[in-house]
Short mmCIF file of C-alpha atoms in Angstrom, two decimals:
data_model
loop_
_atom_site.label_atom_id
_atom_site.label_comp_id
_atom_site.label_asym_id
_atom_site.label_seq_id
_atom_site.Cartn_x
_atom_site.Cartn_y
_atom_site.Cartn_z
CA UNK A 23 0.08 10.06 10.15
CA UNK A 24 -2.31 8.13 12.39
CA UNK A 25 -0.89 5.82 15.09
CA UNK A 26 -2.71 2.80 13.60
CA UNK A 27 -1.09 3.34 10.23
CA UNK A 28 2.32 4.02 11.79
CA UNK A 29 2.18 0.73 13.69
CA UNK A 30 1.51 -1.10 10.42
CA UNK A 31 4.36 0.83 8.80
CA UNK A 32 6.73 -0.35 11.55
CA UNK A 33 5.74 -3.95 10.93
CA UNK A 34 5.66 -3.61 7.15
CA UNK A 35 9.13 -2.12 6.81
CA UNK A 36 10.94 -3.65 9.79
CA UNK A 37 9.29 -5.80 12.48
CA UNK A 38 7.82 -8.39 10.13
CA UNK A 39 11.44 -9.42 9.50
CA UNK A 40 11.98 -10.10 13.23
CA UNK A 41 9.47 -12.93 13.57
CA UNK A 42 6.61 -10.40 13.23
CA UNK A 43 6.60 -9.53 16.93
CA UNK A 44 7.88 -6.81 19.24
CA UNK A 45 7.82 -5.75 22.88
CA UNK A 46 5.18 -3.13 23.59
CA UNK A 47 7.79 -0.90 25.23
CA UNK A 48 9.95 -1.00 22.09
CA UNK A 49 7.04 -0.05 19.86
CA UNK A 50 6.29 2.83 22.23
CA UNK A 51 9.88 4.02 21.76
CA UNK A 52 9.73 3.71 17.98
CA UNK A 53 6.49 5.64 17.68
CA UNK A 54 7.77 8.28 20.07
CA UNK A 55 10.48 8.96 17.48
CA UNK A 56 7.61 9.72 15.09
CA UNK A 57 5.90 12.12 17.49
CA UNK A 58 3.31 9.77 19.03
CA UNK A 59 2.73 9.98 22.79
CA UNK A 60 3.39 6.72 24.71
CA UNK A 61 -0.15 6.63 26.12
CA UNK A 62 -1.59 6.96 22.61
CA UNK A 63 0.54 4.07 21.34
CA UNK A 64 -0.52 1.79 24.20
CA UNK A 65 -4.21 2.58 23.77
CA UNK A 66 -3.95 2.02 20.00
CA UNK A 67 -2.16 -1.31 20.48
CA UNK A 68 -4.88 -2.46 22.87
CA UNK A 69 -7.61 -1.55 20.39
CA UNK A 70 -5.82 -3.25 17.51
CA UNK A 71 -5.45 -6.42 19.58
CA UNK A 72 -9.19 -6.37 20.23
CA UNK A 73 -9.76 -6.00 16.47
CA UNK A 74 -7.64 -9.08 15.79
CA UNK A 75 -4.55 -7.38 14.40
CA UNK A 76 -2.34 -8.92 17.07
CA UNK A 77 -2.04 -11.74 19.54
CA UNK A 78 -0.15 -11.09 22.78
CA UNK A 79 1.88 -13.01 25.33
CA UNK A 80 3.70 -12.06 28.49
CA UNK A 81 7.41 -12.41 29.18
CA UNK A 82 7.94 -11.30 32.74
CA UNK A 83 6.51 -7.79 32.96
CA UNK A 84 6.69 -7.27 29.20
CA UNK A 85 3.80 -7.67 26.77
CA UNK A 86 4.85 -9.07 23.39
CA UNK A 87 2.69 -8.12 20.40
CA UNK A 88 2.69 -10.55 17.48
CA UNK A 89 1.16 -9.69 14.12
CA UNK A 90 -1.74 -11.95 13.14
CA UNK A 91 -1.40 -14.20 10.09
CA UNK A 92 -4.25 -12.28 8.40
CA UNK A 93 -2.50 -8.94 8.79
CA UNK A 94 0.76 -10.45 7.54
CA UNK A 95 -1.05 -11.34 4.30
CA UNK A 96 -2.32 -7.75 4.08
CA UNK A 97 1.24 -6.43 4.53
CA UNK A 98 2.58 -8.81 1.87
CA UNK A 99 -0.02 -7.65 -0.63
CA UNK A 100 0.45 -3.99 0.23
CA UNK A 101 4.21 -4.23 -0.14
CA UNK A 102 3.79 -5.91 -3.50
CA UNK A 103 1.47 -3.17 -4.77
CA UNK A 104 3.66 -0.31 -3.54
CA UNK A 105 7.00 -1.66 -4.70
CA UNK A 106 6.12 -3.54 -7.88
CA UNK A 107 7.84 -2.12 -10.98
CA UNK A 108 6.00 0.62 -12.85
CA UNK A 109 4.73 -0.97 -16.07
CA UNK A 110 5.98 0.14 -19.50
CA UNK A 111 4.92 -2.53 -21.98
CA UNK A 112 1.31 -3.53 -22.56
CA UNK A 113 -0.33 -6.02 -24.90
CA UNK A 114 -3.56 -4.01 -25.26
CA UNK A 115 -5.67 -6.29 -23.06
CA UNK A 116 -7.86 -5.05 -20.22
CA UNK A 117 -9.09 -7.08 -17.27
CA UNK A 118 -12.76 -6.24 -16.76
CA UNK A 119 -14.69 -6.89 -13.55
CA UNK A 120 -18.48 -6.64 -13.49
CA UNK A 121 -20.15 -7.11 -10.13
CA UNK A 122 -23.73 -7.23 -8.89
CA UNK A 123 -24.99 -6.76 -5.32
CA UNK A 124 -28.34 -6.25 -3.68
CA UNK A 125 -29.14 -2.58 -3.19
CA UNK A 126 -29.23 -3.18 0.56
CA UNK A 127 -25.57 -4.28 0.63
CA UNK A 128 -24.18 -0.74 0.62
CA UNK A 129 -21.36 -1.40 3.06
CA UNK A 130 -20.25 -4.46 1.08
CA UNK A 131 -20.40 -2.42 -2.12
CA UNK A 132 -18.10 0.24 -0.65
CA UNK A 133 -15.66 -2.39 0.61
CA UNK A 134 -15.62 -4.07 -2.80
CA UNK A 135 -15.00 -0.77 -4.59
CA UNK A 136 -12.14 0.04 -2.22
CA UNK A 137 -10.67 -3.40 -2.81
CA UNK A 138 -10.91 -2.98 -6.58
CA UNK A 139 -9.13 0.36 -6.36
CA UNK A 140 -6.34 -1.20 -4.30
CA UNK A 141 -5.93 -3.94 -6.91
CA UNK A 142 -5.42 -1.29 -9.61
CA UNK A 143 -8.91 -1.17 -11.11
CA UNK A 144 -10.67 2.02 -12.14
CA UNK A 145 -14.39 2.60 -12.30
CA UNK A 146 -15.86 2.84 -15.80
CA UNK A 147 -19.40 2.62 -14.38
CA UNK A 148 -20.73 1.92 -10.90
CA UNK A 149 -20.40 -1.83 -11.40
CA UNK A 150 -17.87 -2.15 -14.25
CA UNK A 151 -14.18 -1.78 -13.45
CA UNK A 152 -11.08 -2.03 -15.65
CA UNK A 153 -7.33 -2.36 -15.30
CA UNK A 154 -4.71 -2.70 -18.07
CA UNK A 155 -3.09 -6.11 -18.47
CA UNK A 156 -4.11 -9.59 -17.45
CA UNK A 157 -5.01 -9.35 -13.75
CA UNK A 158 -7.55 -12.15 -13.72
CA UNK A 159 -5.81 -14.02 -10.90
CA UNK A 160 -6.15 -11.01 -8.61
CA UNK A 161 -9.70 -10.36 -9.74
CA UNK A 162 -10.88 -13.93 -9.16
CA UNK A 163 -9.94 -13.64 -5.47
CA UNK A 164 -12.80 -11.17 -5.06
CA UNK A 165 -15.30 -13.99 -5.33
CA UNK A 166 -13.98 -15.58 -2.16
CA UNK A 167 -13.60 -12.26 -0.37
CA UNK A 168 -17.14 -11.07 -1.23
CA UNK A 169 -19.38 -14.16 -1.40
CA UNK A 170 -22.57 -12.07 -1.43
CA UNK A 171 -21.54 -10.44 -4.73
CA UNK A 172 -21.78 -11.88 -8.23
CA UNK A 173 -18.39 -11.16 -9.80
CA UNK A 174 -17.69 -11.70 -13.52
CA UNK A 175 -14.09 -11.43 -14.74
CA UNK A 176 -13.35 -10.91 -18.44
CA UNK A 177 -10.36 -10.15 -20.66
CA UNK A 178 -11.26 -7.41 -23.15
CA UNK A 179 -9.81 -5.19 -25.89
CA UNK A 180 -10.92 -1.94 -27.48
CA UNK A 181 -10.81 -1.08 -31.20
CA UNK A 182 -7.89 1.37 -31.04
CA UNK A 183 -5.24 3.05 -28.91
CA UNK A 184 -7.38 6.18 -28.90
CA UNK A 185 -10.21 4.10 -27.48
CA UNK A 186 -7.87 2.73 -24.83
CA UNK A 187 -6.78 6.22 -23.83
CA UNK A 188 -10.39 7.32 -23.62
CA UNK A 189 -11.11 4.42 -21.28
CA UNK A 190 -8.16 5.38 -19.08
CA UNK A 191 -9.36 8.99 -18.92
CA UNK A 192 -12.79 7.84 -17.78
CA UNK A 193 -11.58 5.28 -15.24
CA UNK A 194 -9.04 7.52 -13.48
CA UNK A 195 -8.73 11.24 -12.79
CA UNK A 196 -5.38 11.49 -14.56
CA UNK A 197 -5.12 15.28 -14.40
CA UNK A 198 -5.48 15.41 -10.62
CA UNK A 199 -3.31 12.33 -10.16
CA UNK A 200 -0.52 13.78 -12.29
CA UNK A 201 -0.63 17.02 -10.30
CA UNK A 202 -0.29 15.03 -7.07
CA UNK A 203 2.63 13.10 -8.50
CA UNK A 204 4.32 16.38 -9.38
CA UNK A 205 3.70 17.66 -5.84
CA UNK A 206 5.21 14.47 -4.41
CA UNK A 207 8.30 14.88 -6.58
CA UNK A 208 8.82 18.51 -5.60
CA UNK A 209 8.32 17.85 -1.88
CA UNK A 210 10.58 14.78 -1.75
CA UNK A 211 13.37 15.71 -4.15
CA UNK A 212 15.01 17.66 -1.32
CA UNK A 213 14.74 14.61 0.94
CA UNK A 214 16.51 12.51 -1.68
CA UNK A 215 19.34 15.04 -1.79
CA UNK A 216 19.76 15.11 2.02
CA UNK A 217 19.67 11.38 2.79
CA UNK A 218 23.34 11.29 3.75
CA UNK A 219 22.70 13.86 6.49
CA UNK A 220 20.02 11.78 8.25
CA UNK A 221 20.60 9.04 10.79
CA UNK A 222 18.92 7.45 13.78
CA UNK A 223 15.39 8.56 14.58
CA UNK A 224 15.52 11.26 11.87
CA UNK A 225 16.11 8.62 9.16
CA UNK A 226 13.27 6.48 10.54
CA UNK A 227 10.89 9.44 10.60
CA UNK A 228 11.79 10.50 7.05
CA UNK A 229 11.42 6.98 5.65
CA UNK A 230 8.10 6.46 7.42
CA UNK A 231 6.72 9.76 6.10
CA UNK A 232 7.85 8.79 2.61
CA UNK A 233 5.96 5.49 2.72
CA UNK A 234 2.92 7.08 4.36
CA UNK A 235 2.68 9.67 1.59
CA UNK A 236 3.35 7.37 -1.35
CA UNK A 237 1.22 4.38 -0.37
CA UNK A 238 -1.99 6.19 -1.40
CA UNK A 239 -0.99 6.29 -5.06
CA UNK A 240 -1.63 2.59 -5.85
CA UNK A 241 -5.31 3.22 -4.97
CA UNK A 242 -5.44 5.78 -7.77
CA UNK A 243 -2.99 4.52 -10.41
CA UNK A 244 -2.89 1.04 -12.02
CA UNK A 245 0.74 1.65 -13.05
CA UNK A 246 -0.22 3.00 -16.45
CA UNK A 247 1.78 1.53 -19.34
CA UNK A 248 3.44 3.86 -21.83
CA UNK A 249 0.63 3.60 -24.39
CA UNK A 250 -1.92 4.99 -21.90
CA UNK A 251 0.09 7.75 -20.25
CA UNK A 252 -0.88 11.32 -21.12
CA UNK A 253 1.80 13.80 -22.18
CA UNK A 254 3.96 14.93 -19.27
CA UNK A 255 3.04 11.95 -17.09
CA UNK A 256 4.97 12.03 -13.79
CA UNK A 257 3.93 8.73 -12.25
CA UNK A 258 6.95 6.68 -13.29
CA UNK A 259 9.32 9.45 -12.16
CA UNK A 260 7.60 9.65 -8.77
CA UNK A 261 7.81 5.88 -8.36
CA UNK A 262 11.51 5.89 -9.19
CA UNK A 263 12.14 8.70 -6.70
CA UNK A 264 10.20 6.80 -4.03
CA UNK A 265 12.20 3.60 -4.57
CA UNK A 266 15.56 5.37 -4.62
CA UNK A 267 14.87 7.44 -1.50
CA UNK A 268 13.31 4.56 0.40
CA UNK A 269 16.35 2.42 -0.37
CA UNK A 270 18.85 5.15 0.50
CA UNK A 271 17.24 5.69 3.91
CA UNK A 272 17.01 1.96 4.66
CA UNK A 273 20.44 1.37 6.30
CA UNK A 274 20.21 4.24 8.80
CA UNK A 275 16.53 3.71 9.62
CA UNK A 276 16.98 -0.06 10.00
CA UNK A 277 20.03 0.40 12.21
CA UNK A 278 18.01 2.65 14.51
CA UNK A 279 15.15 0.13 14.77
CA UNK A 280 17.69 -2.61 15.53
CA UNK A 281 19.18 -0.50 18.31
CA UNK A 282 15.72 -0.12 19.89
CA UNK A 283 14.55 -3.74 19.67
CA UNK A 284 17.98 -5.27 20.31
CA UNK A 285 17.79 -7.71 17.41
CA UNK A 286 18.98 -7.84 13.78
CA UNK A 287 16.47 -7.27 10.98
CA UNK A 288 16.47 -9.39 7.83
CA UNK A 289 17.59 -8.14 4.43
CA UNK A 290 13.98 -7.80 3.26
CA UNK A 291 13.81 -4.52 5.16
CA UNK A 292 16.65 -3.17 3.01
CA UNK A 293 15.71 -4.48 -0.44
CA UNK A 294 12.08 -5.46 -1.15
CA UNK A 295 11.97 -8.76 -3.03
CA UNK A 296 10.08 -7.46 -6.06
CA UNK A 297 12.24 -4.38 -6.70
#
């Protein structure tokens, strides 16, 4: 787990509910509980401030780091994607995105593809991406985010369920994804059984590792509805295990963070709004 990502995890799960700011010394203490050296945390914070992640102010000898409004939006969207309910029902509609870019815009192309993946789209061809359900609102935002690209957004249907399943197989590597879901379940089932034994820094570390491991799945899985899931699909089970374990660890982990920062944390840290 990289220090940059861990800092975002601290804000995403806890500090955003305390006016989105924290003393540098407190963040050093929190990351130390996760195995990060104090010097590494301070250097990383400085770099992230230079990149616009944070603004800072001084209170006596303390530096206060406040999350930027832009990063708060990123955290809101990320939390929504990670915690949103795993879909079951589906009306058979696909949202289709077709984009065009100049060949010279390779970096923009890669950023756009990464963004599409995060929004739950899979690549049918290099420039044609699909996701089940009506996600046109999300897709239309791409036009503002990537003004140099021509982005067309359509609602489409195939001729049959078999055709739909074929599309899903081509847009996502479902075999590899299902194997990774199974691995996640096996590795974290024990954690779910031992939650009651964890408190303080141990609960914070376990909850942070859980989020760090699971948050990669929304890049690879659009929350496949029942009609598109292959036999033996483990995605919904993995999501349920994640939610249950994350929630069970919340009181102890949140209590530890509160003891470090000396302030109460809002209920959003305990129960995400969209769960």
